[in-house]
Amino acid sequence: MSQQFSLGADNAIALRPWISNADSFLQIVPTASGEVPVLVPDPRVKPTPLAERAWVTCLWSGSAGYAIDEWLDRAGKGGRANAAGDAGAGPRWHLKGGLKAVAGLSTRLSWWLGPWRGAVQVGSWPFSTTLRETLRDTDLIAVLESVIDCYPDRPIALRHVFEDSSPALLEALARWVFQRLPARVVYTLDACQAIKPKASHLKRDLALLARSDLTIVPDADFTAQDLERALDLYQIIYRQRHSLRNPDYSIEFLQWARRRGLIELLGLRSSTGQLCAFAARHNQGSTTSVPMLGYDLEADRRDGLYRQLVAVLVREAGVRQQKFDFSSGAGDFKRKRGFEPRLELTMLRAPSRWLQRGPGSLALSLACAGTSFLDLDRLIAAGA
């Protein structure tokens, strides 16, 4: 019999004080090979509007909500979108009004299928990407089993799973009737090979960094003012430019995550002394990821702040002999710099007490079946 872990809200961390649009608490489960985070939406917290709920802690916001936003955004720009992400196949949606109707219907259905908004996420910190390289499969599987037993009325989710993930993990997920949803395209790079890059764009970025007058700021040199500035830059890029569904982090959360060793900051400082770009690195074993970054949109475009920031991240990952898991977004930019796309899956399990029946379970099965055609090529063609 596998090991059972104690779970529940009594010894968990409420995230709302640290992330204003999160309505979950964080349970940290210690195992022999490392800590396993468990995110549990908290019914005691008054929820934020669905349109603004942090996608990293709310399964509905991170799947259906984001999809609705994409459709509305394309319609607003007069673009043509279709379900396959292929200009030659699938139904086209032309009318913004029609998409608003779909969004409204989906929101009403989300109340009918309320348990999906309460899905418990295993193995994810409140980041866009959580690495689990050093965590043993047996420990993660044991925590999953405990979560299934502890929350029989809740759906269970495991993000950042791939077709080539551990066979033991995939077998356990199949045994517990987890279903797969194509989640997003993420980009990876063996940074050890990028020290002498083959990709011409990365060569140019490294050359730009070499002749730049920007100063690299390591984590230890971040001042209180730098932290405030970094958070402002994050807000500009992630929330103001992209989506209010991105987490609304506070300084207190950044400080806590640094103390726990979950993130390590890196910055670029201009000749005026102001922080003009930053990234938060999340390291696990020989892999690094970047759950947060930001840069000054008011700076001269010729400075290429984003290009320089990525160049220094790749260069330092190469020196550390790390693999770079660069999450999703800016796909064309990343592919031109040698990053390889991978299809990330979210694995979902209906609540045990539904016995895999009922309207919510049917909706999950339909969603999985209806998105099964979404492969890497189609998602990249759609702009991933």
JSON list of N, CA, C and O in Angstrom, two decimals, residues 313-348:
[
{"chain": "A", "resi": 313, "resn": "LEU", "atom": "N", "xyz": [19.62, 35.11, -19.94]},
{"chain": "A", "resi": 313, "resn": "LEU", "atom": "CA", "xyz": [19.05, 33.92, -19.32]},
{"chain": "A", "resi": 313, "resn": "LEU", "atom": "C", "xyz": [19.60, 32.64, -19.97]},
{"chain": "A", "resi": 313, "resn": "LEU", "atom": "O", "xyz": [19.98, 31.69, -19.28]},
{"chain": "A", "resi": 314, "resn": "VAL", "atom": "N", "xyz": [19.66, 32.65, -21.30]},
{"chain": "A", "resi": 314, "resn": "VAL", "atom": "CA", "xyz": [20.20, 31.48, -22.01]},
{"chain": "A", "resi": 314, "resn": "VAL", "atom": "C", "xyz": [21.69, 31.31, -21.70]},
{"chain": "A", "resi": 314, "resn": "VAL", "atom": "O", "xyz": [22.16, 30.20, -21.44]},
{"chain": "A", "resi": 315, "resn": "ARG", "atom": "N", "xyz": [22.42, 32.41, -21.72]},
{"chain": "A", "resi": 315, "resn": "ARG", "atom": "CA", "xyz": [23.87, 32.33, -21.46]},
{"chain": "A", "resi": 315, "resn": "ARG", "atom": "C", "xyz": [24.15, 31.79, -20.07]},
{"chain": "A", "resi": 315, "resn": "ARG", "atom": "O", "xyz": [25.00, 30.89, -19.90]},
{"chain": "A", "resi": 316, "resn": "GLU", "atom": "N", "xyz": [23.43, 32.28, -19.06]},
{"chain": "A", "resi": 316, "resn": "GLU", "atom": "CA", "xyz": [23.69, 31.81, -17.70]},
{"chain": "A", "resi": 316, "resn": "GLU", "atom": "C", "xyz": [23.22, 30.37, -17.50]},
{"chain": "A", "resi": 316, "resn": "GLU", "atom": "O", "xyz": [23.85, 29.60, -16.77]},
{"chain": "A", "resi": 317, "resn": "ALA", "atom": "N", "xyz": [22.13, 30.00, -18.18]},
{"chain": "A", "resi": 317, "resn": "ALA", "atom": "CA", "xyz": [21.70, 28.60, -18.10]},
{"chain": "A", "resi": 317, "resn": "ALA", "atom": "C", "xyz": [22.74, 27.69, -18.74]},
{"chain": "A", "resi": 317, "resn": "ALA", "atom": "O", "xyz": [23.00, 26.58, -18.26]},
{"chain": "A", "resi": 318, "resn": "GLY", "atom": "N", "xyz": [23.37, 28.16, -19.81]},
{"chain": "A", "resi": 318, "resn": "GLY", "atom": "CA", "xyz": [24.43, 27.38, -20.44]},
{"chain": "A", "resi": 318, "resn": "GLY", "atom": "C", "xyz": [25.63, 27.21, -19.54]},
{"chain": "A", "resi": 318, "resn": "GLY", "atom": "O", "xyz": [26.20, 26.11, -19.44]},
{"chain": "A", "resi": 319, "resn": "VAL", "atom": "N", "xyz": [26.01, 28.29, -18.85]},
{"chain": "A", "resi": 319, "resn": "VAL", "atom": "CA", "xyz": [27.14, 28.21, -17.92]},
{"chain": "A", "resi": 319, "resn": "VAL", "atom": "C", "xyz": [26.83, 27.23, -16.80]},
{"chain": "A", "resi": 319, "resn": "VAL", "atom": "O", "xyz": [27.71, 26.48, -16.34]},
{"chain": "A", "resi": 320, "resn": "ARG", "atom": "N", "xyz": [25.56, 27.21, -16.37]},
{"chain": "A", "resi": 320, "resn": "ARG", "atom": "CA", "xyz": [25.15, 26.30, -15.29]},
{"chain": "A", "resi": 320, "resn": "ARG", "atom": "C", "xyz": [24.85, 24.89, -15.80]},
{"chain": "A", "resi": 320, "resn": "ARG", "atom": "O", "xyz": [24.45, 24.03, -15.03]},
{"chain": "A", "resi": 321, "resn": "GLN", "atom": "N", "xyz": [24.96, 24.70, -17.11]},
{"chain": "A", "resi": 321, "resn": "GLN", "atom": "CA", "xyz": [24.66, 23.40, -17.75]},
{"chain": "A", "resi": 321, "resn": "GLN", "atom": "C", "xyz": [23.22, 22.97, -17.47]},
{"chain": "A", "resi": 321, "resn": "GLN", "atom": "O", "xyz": [22.94, 21.84, -17.08]},
{"chain": "A", "resi": 322, "resn": "GLN", "atom": "N", "xyz": [22.31, 23.89, -17.73]},
{"chain": "A", "resi": 322, "resn": "GLN", "atom": "CA", "xyz": [20.89, 23.64, -17.49]},
{"chain": "A", "resi": 322, "resn": "GLN", "atom": "C", "xyz": [20.11, 23.50, -18.79]},
{"chain": "A", "resi": 322, "resn": "GLN", "atom": "O", "xyz": [20.52, 24.02, -19.84]},
{"chain": "A", "resi": 323, "resn": "LYS", "atom": "N", "xyz": [19.00, 22.83, -18.72]},
{"chain": "A", "resi": 323, "resn": "LYS", "atom": "CA", "xyz": [18.00, 22.85, -19.76]},
{"chain": "A", "resi": 323, "resn": "LYS", "atom": "C", "xyz": [17.03, 23.99, -19.44]},
{"chain": "A", "resi": 323, "resn": "LYS", "atom": "O", "xyz": [16.76, 24.27, -18.27]},
{"chain": "A", "resi": 324, "resn": "PHE", "atom": "N", "xyz": [16.51, 24.61, -20.47]},
{"chain": "A", "resi": 324, "resn": "PHE", "atom": "CA", "xyz": [15.69, 25.81, -20.31]},
{"chain": "A", "resi": 324, "resn": "PHE", "atom": "C", "xyz": [14.26, 25.48, -20.73]},
{"chain": "A", "resi": 324, "resn": "PHE", "atom": "O", "xyz": [14.00, 25.21, -21.90]},
{"chain": "A", "resi": 325, "resn": "ASP", "atom": "N", "xyz": [13.34, 25.45, -19.79]},
{"chain": "A", "resi": 325, "resn": "ASP", "atom": "CA", "xyz": [11.92, 25.26, -20.05]},
{"chain": "A", "resi": 325, "resn": "ASP", "atom": "C", "xyz": [11.27, 26.64, -20.03]},
{"chain": "A", "resi": 325, "resn": "ASP", "atom": "O", "xyz": [11.04, 27.21, -18.96]},
{"chain": "A", "resi": 326, "resn": "PHE", "atom": "N", "xyz": [11.00, 27.18, -21.22]},
{"chain": "A", "resi": 326, "resn": "PHE", "atom": "CA", "xyz": [10.62, 28.59, -21.32]},
{"chain": "A", "resi": 326, "resn": "PHE", "atom": "C", "xyz": [9.12, 28.80, -21.43]},
{"chain": "A", "resi": 326, "resn": "PHE", "atom": "O", "xyz": [8.67, 29.80, -21.96]},
{"chain": "A", "resi": 327, "resn": "SER", "atom": "N", "xyz": [8.34, 27.86, -20.95]},
{"chain": "A", "resi": 327, "resn": "SER", "atom": "CA", "xyz": [6.90, 28.03, -20.87]},
{"chain": "A", "resi": 327, "resn": "SER", "atom": "C", "xyz": [6.32, 28.31, -22.26]},
{"chain": "A", "resi": 327, "resn": "SER", "atom": "O", "xyz": [6.88, 27.91, -23.29]},
{"chain": "A", "resi": 328, "resn": "SER", "atom": "N", "xyz": [5.17, 29.01, -22.31]},
{"chain": "A", "resi": 328, "resn": "SER", "atom": "CA", "xyz": [4.49, 29.25, -23.57]},
{"chain": "A", "resi": 328, "resn": "SER", "atom": "C", "xyz": [4.57, 30.72, -23.96]},
{"chain": "A", "resi": 328, "resn": "SER", "atom": "O", "xyz": [5.05, 31.55, -23.19]},
{"chain": "A", "resi": 329, "resn": "GLY", "atom": "N", "xyz": [4.06, 31.05, -25.14]},
{"chain": "A", "resi": 329, "resn": "GLY", "atom": "CA", "xyz": [4.03, 32.42, -25.62]},
{"chain": "A", "resi": 329, "resn": "GLY", "atom": "C", "xyz": [5.26, 32.79, -26.44]},
{"chain": "A", "resi": 329, "resn": "GLY", "atom": "O", "xyz": [6.31, 32.16, -26.32]},
{"chain": "A", "resi": 330, "resn": "ALA", "atom": "N", "xyz": [5.11, 33.81, -27.29]},
{"chain": "A", "resi": 330, "resn": "ALA", "atom": "CA", "xyz": [6.20, 34.30, -28.15]},
{"chain": "A", "resi": 330, "resn": "ALA", "atom": "C", "xyz": [6.84, 33.16, -28.92]},
{"chain": "A", "resi": 330, "resn": "ALA", "atom": "O", "xyz": [8.07, 33.06, -29.01]},
{"chain": "A", "resi": 331, "resn": "GLY", "atom": "N", "xyz": [6.00, 32.29, -29.48]},
{"chain": "A", "resi": 331, "resn": "GLY", "atom": "CA", "xyz": [6.51, 31.07, -30.12]},
{"chain": "A", "resi": 331, "resn": "GLY", "atom": "C", "xyz": [7.47, 31.34, -31.26]},
{"chain": "A", "resi": 331, "resn": "GLY", "atom": "O", "xyz": [8.51, 30.68, -31.37]},
{"chain": "A", "resi": 332, "resn": "ASP", "atom": "N", "xyz": [7.12, 32.27, -32.15]},
{"chain": "A", "resi": 332, "resn": "ASP", "atom": "CA", "xyz": [7.99, 32.55, -33.29]},
{"chain": "A", "resi": 332, "resn": "ASP", "atom": "C", "xyz": [9.35, 33.05, -32.83]},
{"chain": "A", "resi": 332, "resn": "ASP", "atom": "O", "xyz": [10.39, 32.63, -33.34]},
{"chain": "A", "resi": 333, "resn": "PHE", "atom": "N", "xyz": [9.36, 33.94, -31.84]},
{"chain": "A", "resi": 333, "resn": "PHE", "atom": "CA", "xyz": [10.61, 34.46, -31.26]},
{"chain": "A", "resi": 333, "resn": "PHE", "atom": "C", "xyz": [11.46, 33.31, -30.73]},
{"chain": "A", "resi": 333, "resn": "PHE", "atom": "O", "xyz": [12.66, 33.23, -30.99]},
{"chain": "A", "resi": 334, "resn": "LYS", "atom": "N", "xyz": [10.85, 32.39, -30.01]},
{"chain": "A", "resi": 334, "resn": "LYS", "atom": "CA", "xyz": [11.61, 31.31, -29.39]},
{"chain": "A", "resi": 334, "resn": "LYS", "atom": "C", "xyz": [12.12, 30.30, -30.43]},
{"chain": "A", "resi": 334, "resn": "LYS", "atom": "O", "xyz": [13.26, 29.83, -30.33]},
{"chain": "A", "resi": 335, "resn": "ARG", "atom": "N", "xyz": [11.28, 29.98, -31.40]},
{"chain": "A", "resi": 335, "resn": "ARG", "atom": "CA", "xyz": [11.72, 29.02, -32.42]},
{"chain": "A", "resi": 335, "resn": "ARG", "atom": "C", "xyz": [12.92, 29.56, -33.19]},
{"chain": "A", "resi": 335, "resn": "ARG", "atom": "O", "xyz": [13.83, 28.79, -33.53]},
{"chain": "A", "resi": 336, "resn": "LYS", "atom": "N", "xyz": [12.93, 30.85, -33.46]},
{"chain": "A", "resi": 336, "resn": "LYS", "atom": "CA", "xyz": [14.05, 31.45, -34.19]},
{"chain": "A", "resi": 336, "resn": "LYS", "atom": "C", "xyz": [15.34, 31.44, -33.38]},
{"chain": "A", "resi": 336, "resn": "LYS", "atom": "O", "xyz": [16.42, 31.67, -33.93]},
{"chain": "A", "resi": 337, "resn": "ARG", "atom": "N", "xyz": [15.24, 31.19, -32.09]},
{"chain": "A", "resi": 337, "resn": "ARG", "atom": "CA", "xyz": [16.42, 31.16, -31.22]},
{"chain": "A", "resi": 337, "resn": "ARG", "atom": "C", "xyz": [16.76, 29.74, -30.78]},
{"chain": "A", "resi": 337, "resn": "ARG", "atom": "O", "xyz": [17.50, 29.54, -29.83]},
{"chain": "A", "resi": 338, "resn": "GLY", "atom": "N", "xyz": [16.23, 28.78, -31.48]},
{"chain": "A", "resi": 338, "resn": "GLY", "atom": "CA", "xyz": [16.62, 27.38, -31.26]},
{"chain": "A", "resi": 338, "resn": "GLY", "atom": "C", "xyz": [15.78, 26.62, -30.27]},
{"chain": "A", "resi": 338, "resn": "GLY", "atom": "O", "xyz": [16.07, 25.45, -29.99]},
{"chain": "A", "resi": 339, "resn": "PHE", "atom": "N", "xyz": [14.73, 27.24, -29.70]},
{"chain": "A", "resi": 339, "resn": "PHE", "atom": "CA", "xyz": [13.87, 26.53, -28.75]},
{"chain": "A", "resi": 339, "resn": "PHE", "atom": "C", "xyz": [12.98, 25.54, -29.50]},
{"chain": "A", "resi": 339, "resn": "PHE", "atom": "O", "xyz": [12.49, 25.82, -30.60]},
{"chain": "A", "resi": 340, "resn": "GLU", "atom": "N", "xyz": [12.79, 24.37, -28.90]},
{"chain": "A", "resi": 340, "resn": "GLU", "atom": "CA", "xyz": [11.97, 23.31, -29.49]},
{"chain": "A", "resi": 340, "resn": "GLU", "atom": "C", "xyz": [10.58, 23.30, -28.86]},
{"chain": "A", "resi": 340, "resn": "GLU", "atom": "O", "xyz": [10.45, 23.33, -27.63]},
{"chain": "A", "resi": 341, "resn": "PRO", "atom": "N", "xyz": [9.52, 23.25, -29.69]},
{"chain": "A", "resi": 341, "resn": "PRO", "atom": "CA", "xyz": [8.16, 23.22, -29.12]},
{"chain": "A", "resi": 341, "resn": "PRO", "atom": "C", "xyz": [7.78, 21.83, -28.63]},
{"chain": "A", "resi": 341, "resn": "PRO", "atom": "O", "xyz": [8.19, 20.81, -29.19]},
{"chain": "A", "resi": 342, "resn": "ARG", "atom": "N", "xyz": [6.99, 21.80, -27.55]},
{"chain": "A", "resi": 342, "resn": "ARG", "atom": "CA", "xyz": [6.44, 20.55, -27.02]},
{"chain": "A", "resi": 342, "resn": "ARG", "atom": "C", "xyz": [4.98, 20.79, -26.64]},
{"chain": "A", "resi": 342, "resn": "ARG", "atom": "O", "xyz": [4.62, 21.88, -26.19]},
{"chain": "A", "resi": 343, "resn": "LEU", "atom": "N", "xyz": [4.17, 19.77, -26.82]},
{"chain": "A", "resi": 343, "resn": "LEU", "atom": "CA", "xyz": [2.76, 19.87, -26.46]},
{"chain": "A", "resi": 343, "resn": "LEU", "atom": "C", "xyz": [2.59, 19.48, -25.00]},
{"chain": "A", "resi": 343, "resn": "LEU", "atom": "O", "xyz": [2.85, 18.34, -24.61]},
{"chain": "A", "resi": 344, "resn": "GLU", "atom": "N", "xyz": [2.17, 20.44, -24.18]},
{"chain": "A", "resi": 344, "resn": "GLU", "atom": "CA", "xyz": [1.92, 20.19, -22.76]},
{"chain": "A", "resi": 344, "resn": "GLU", "atom": "C", "xyz": [0.48, 19.76, -22.57]},
{"chain": "A", "resi": 344, "resn": "GLU", "atom": "O", "xyz": [-0.44, 20.32, -23.17]},
{"chain": "A", "resi": 345, "resn": "LEU", "atom": "N", "xyz": [0.28, 18.76, -21.72]},
{"chain": "A", "resi": 345, "resn": "LEU", "atom": "CA", "xyz": [-1.04, 18.25, -21.41]},
{"chain": "A", "resi": 345, "resn": "LEU", "atom": "C", "xyz": [-1.42, 18.60, -19.98]},
{"chain": "A", "resi": 345, "resn": "LEU", "atom": "O", "xyz": [-0.57, 18.66, -19.09]},
{"chain": "A", "resi": 346, "resn": "THR", "atom": "N", "xyz": [-2.70, 18.85, -19.76]},
{"chain": "A", "resi": 346, "resn": "THR", "atom": "CA", "xyz": [-3.26, 18.88, -18.41]},
{"chain": "A", "resi": 346, "resn": "THR", "atom": "C", "xyz": [-4.09, 17.62, -18.25]},
{"chain": "A", "resi": 346, "resn": "THR", "atom": "O", "xyz": [-4.98, 17.34, -19.06]},
{"chain": "A", "resi": 347, "resn": "MET", "atom": "N", "xyz": [-3.79, 16.85, -17.22]},
{"chain": "A", "resi": 347, "resn": "MET", "atom": "CA", "xyz": [-4.51, 15.61, -16.95]},
{"chain": "A", "resi": 347, "resn": "MET", "atom": "C", "xyz": [-5.60, 15.89, -15.92]},
{"chain": "A", "resi": 347, "resn": "MET", "atom": "O", "xyz": [-5.33, 16.48, -14.87]},
{"chain": "A", "resi": 348, "resn": "LEU", "atom": "N", "xyz": [-6.84, 15.46, -16.22]},
{"chain": "A", "resi": 348, "resn": "LEU", "atom": "CA", "xyz": [-7.99, 15.79, -15.39]},
{"chain": "A", "resi": 348, "resn": "LEU", "atom": "C", "xyz": [-8.75, 14.54, -14.99]},
{"chain": "A", "resi": 348, "resn": "LEU", "atom": "O", "xyz": [-8.93, 13.62, -15.80]}
]
